[in-house]
Amino acid sequence: MSNLFNYIVQGTAITIGVTLVALPFGLILGLLMALVHTYGGKIFNRIAAAYSLLLRGVPPIVLLFILYFILSGSINLSPFWAGSISLGIVSSAYQMEILRGALLAVGGGQMTAARAVGMSRLQAIQFIILPQALRLAIPPWSNEASIVLKDSSLVYALGVPEILRRAQQLSATTQQPFLAYGAAAVIYFVLVFAVNRGLDYLSERTKLPTHS
Amino acid sequence: MSDFYAFFIRFLPDLLKGAGITLLLTAQGLIAGFVLGLLATLARTYGSKFWRGLAVGYIEVFRGTPLLVQLFLIYYGLPGLGITLSRELSAFLALGLNSGAYQAEYLRGSILAIGDSQMMAGRSIGLSRWQTIWYVILPQALRLAIPAWSNEPVSLLKSTAVVFLIAVPELMAKAKAIAARTYDPIGSYLAVAVIYLAIVYILDAFLRWLERVSRIPGFETEGKRA
Amino acid sequence: MTHPILEARNLTKIYGQNVIFKDITLEVKEGETIVIIGPSGTGKSTLLRCINLLTPNDGGQVFLDGKEITARGYDQDEVRQHIGMVFQNFLLFNHLTAFDNVMIGLTKVRKMAKDRAREKAMEELNRVGLADRADHYPGQLSGGQQQRVAIARALAMDPRVMLFDEPTSALDPELIGEVLGVMEKLARDRMTMLVVTHEMGFAREVADRIVFMEKGSIVEEGSPDDLFYHPKYERTREFLWKITELYGKKEKGKAAAP
């Protein structure tokens, strides 16, 4: 019994691993694209907009397959890495939209004020805009984080031995499909719950003080 | 580029058949999800403790786990309990239940926004609770929910792609079949991506029209004034 | 004769079809306090933003200490260290305490050493009377306090000129006084100031010169006495006295009506 338990736990580690690769990758790429869209010139704005529309208009699993075949064709990447990076690229489009919204919410006034004290645009973005935008982005971002966690199950289709793949194997060996897939569901539920709670806490901690 | 074009044209009929199934799945899931979502929200907002608990449980479980896991649980897991469902029915249930949980959240937001004051107004002229809900609150809440809700059809459309993993012959399944025949996975999936983009574009345009047409004059979420 | 510390020559600004202002020429001598008045929407704010290069102009030049800052290739960021600006809606950096708001320009832009910067920031906060609120965030301060911090932030850069864009227009009436008080003190300390405002009392008591702008050009300029009691144009008289009535300013020992 403990062997089975171990087996599933190892799958959990892989699922978490996929999420921990995809999410930060998506954040960096998404942040870059959001900045390019908001502060780049007209041409970059259009390119970024196209990036967002294309990646968000296609089902993640389709993109996963396309990117996986491209990535593993050119560089020799394992399904884990190819899948995780692909998920990261998909997520970057959604994160870009979230960050764009946050940048907009910070407002042009902050940029004006920063430039009025002599900061360059880059300095203003780094010291004034981003610190505020990232705070504002936490609630919608935590939604995206749990989406990426759930979408990590898609790498099942690439053969990566994450929770779902293992549940399937378990269901074959134990002939208890309901328990096996039920266990998978429970594990995911706990993970998503933990992520949401954790990010809610972060959101509370980084709130800016107002009149008491 | 012209290779791709030729490829695309050659398989178009096949792909369109798959697209048809995809659209069917989306429509079914959307309607089922709407009914479930509405019931869940009503139960949650106006129901007794029992119904509330049930509704919250449903919503948390189906939003807190991946669609793929839900799908497998229904298609592969239920037979373990003696309940065997066809792949089409399993896909329908999974998509409907999943969508319902998300739609419940959209509706909840707008019902809460309309809620209390309109309930008071309705009851003050003698309408019963359920009459107020049916004639006063829902008509407003549903209209108000449209902008946020319009994310759901597109999201659902994209979700349907995973059901190819239980061999439902929708668009993605066709792509896989073509990839196997032509040994050109990238081409096949790109072709499918193009079709999804086209459908999403049309759907999106339709939804924006719907948003425009259903606005209650003078009454918008952002509180714009004339 | 020393040349003016700030000079605008033939400044023009156009938005699409609208001419916001045309051929504005203005001279500000060191230590002067100039108040610009006029109906809303006549481009007074835009004029200030063209002067500190936040908004590009469509014609004309701006000179600071005799150097043309509108010349091509001039380092605009550097120029803005020498022209301070205070905005109508304060625009404090929301994620920083009052103290950090004042300090950030010193450390990041002027690259000052941290302890020197801290000293100076404290000095400026003291100057506007808010040393005891140094660790408060903008969200915890009243409008008047926020605006005073904004003034301290601009002053910390040791600007040659201070621009004020309707600094009290967004404030509750009872908070206006504390901000005008700080501005008055600055004027007495001979800071060169260019102020756009509707506060006629301030204009009359503190300004060395008043400039009346309407429909994109300067109608008249002169000392407060000149403009209030010997205006050259009927329109000037009309505007000044209407505003004075509106703001209920009482005349000390002089008739309240024209």
XYZ file of C-alpha atoms in Angstrom, chain A residues 1-113:
113
model
C 0.000 0.000 0.000
C 2.796 2.378 0.882
C 4.386 1.589 -2.451
C 1.302 2.829 -4.203
C 1.306 5.873 -2.005
C 4.930 6.594 -2.873
C 4.133 6.112 -6.478
C 1.503 8.807 -6.439
C 3.634 11.137 -4.338
C 6.393 10.965 -6.929
C 3.831 11.970 -9.515
C 2.933 14.943 -7.349
C 6.556 16.019 -7.332
C 6.591 15.947 -11.117
C 3.351 17.917 -11.326
C 4.764 20.536 -8.983
C 7.960 20.510 -11.014
C 6.122 21.205 -14.248
C 4.239 24.080 -12.595
C 7.398 25.516 -11.061
C 9.041 25.612 -14.478
C 6.061 26.860 -16.455
C 4.848 29.575 -14.107
C 8.064 31.612 -13.666
C 8.901 31.142 -17.333
C 5.496 32.496 -18.213
C 5.934 35.371 -15.782
C 9.222 36.576 -17.212
C 8.075 36.208 -20.786
C 4.673 37.701 -20.000
C 6.205 40.647 -18.152
C 8.524 41.322 -21.052
C 5.657 41.262 -23.526
C 3.485 43.427 -21.278
C 6.226 46.055 -21.049
C 6.838 45.863 -24.779
C 3.124 46.302 -25.441
C 2.699 49.225 -23.044
C 5.968 51.081 -23.575
C 7.262 49.973 -26.945
C 6.365 51.931 -30.041
C 3.483 51.232 -32.396
C 5.182 48.303 -34.130
C 6.097 46.471 -30.949
C 2.642 47.133 -29.621
C 1.147 45.349 -32.634
C 3.560 42.439 -32.359
C 2.780 41.977 -28.688
C -0.943 42.189 -29.360
C -0.662 39.518 -32.055
C 1.360 37.315 -29.711
C -1.378 37.552 -27.122
C -4.239 36.899 -29.536
C -2.598 33.909 -31.182
C -1.563 32.166 -28.004
C -4.870 32.761 -26.265
C -7.051 31.858 -29.220
C -5.851 28.276 -29.463
C -6.478 25.502 -26.914
C -3.490 24.982 -24.624
C -3.222 21.338 -25.567
C -2.922 22.155 -29.262
C -0.175 24.665 -28.515
C 1.441 22.144 -26.220
C 1.667 19.643 -29.034
C 2.913 22.154 -31.593
C 5.549 23.597 -29.288
C 6.544 20.163 -28.043
C 7.177 18.873 -31.545
C 9.067 22.018 -32.483
C 11.145 22.039 -29.312
C 12.010 18.359 -29.233
C 12.694 18.422 -32.943
C 15.320 21.137 -32.781
C 16.806 20.733 -29.303
C 16.990 17.401 -27.558
C 14.613 18.061 -24.680
C 12.866 15.496 -22.542
C 9.064 15.533 -22.556
C 9.158 17.043 -19.067
C 11.180 20.065 -20.148
C 9.575 20.449 -23.542
C 6.138 20.201 -21.964
C 6.911 22.554 -19.094
C 8.445 25.217 -21.299
C 5.565 24.936 -23.746
C 3.090 25.444 -20.920
C 5.165 28.409 -19.852
C 4.903 29.941 -23.291
C 1.142 29.440 -23.323
C 0.805 30.956 -19.860
C 2.936 33.942 -20.809
C 0.160 35.224 -23.066
C -2.375 35.147 -20.228
C 0.099 36.615 -17.780
C 0.838 39.338 -20.285
C -2.808 40.368 -20.230
C -2.907 40.332 -16.447
C 0.226 42.455 -16.182
C -1.006 44.821 -18.864
C -4.130 45.394 -16.852
C -2.033 46.054 -13.763
C 0.255 48.481 -15.592
C -2.799 50.357 -16.826
C -4.288 50.416 -13.356
C -1.158 52.037 -11.943
C -1.864 54.894 -14.292
C -0.006 57.374 -16.408
C 0.182 59.869 -13.557
C 2.817 57.837 -11.763
C 5.006 57.837 -14.857
C 4.523 61.610 -15.201
C 5.465 62.205 -11.578
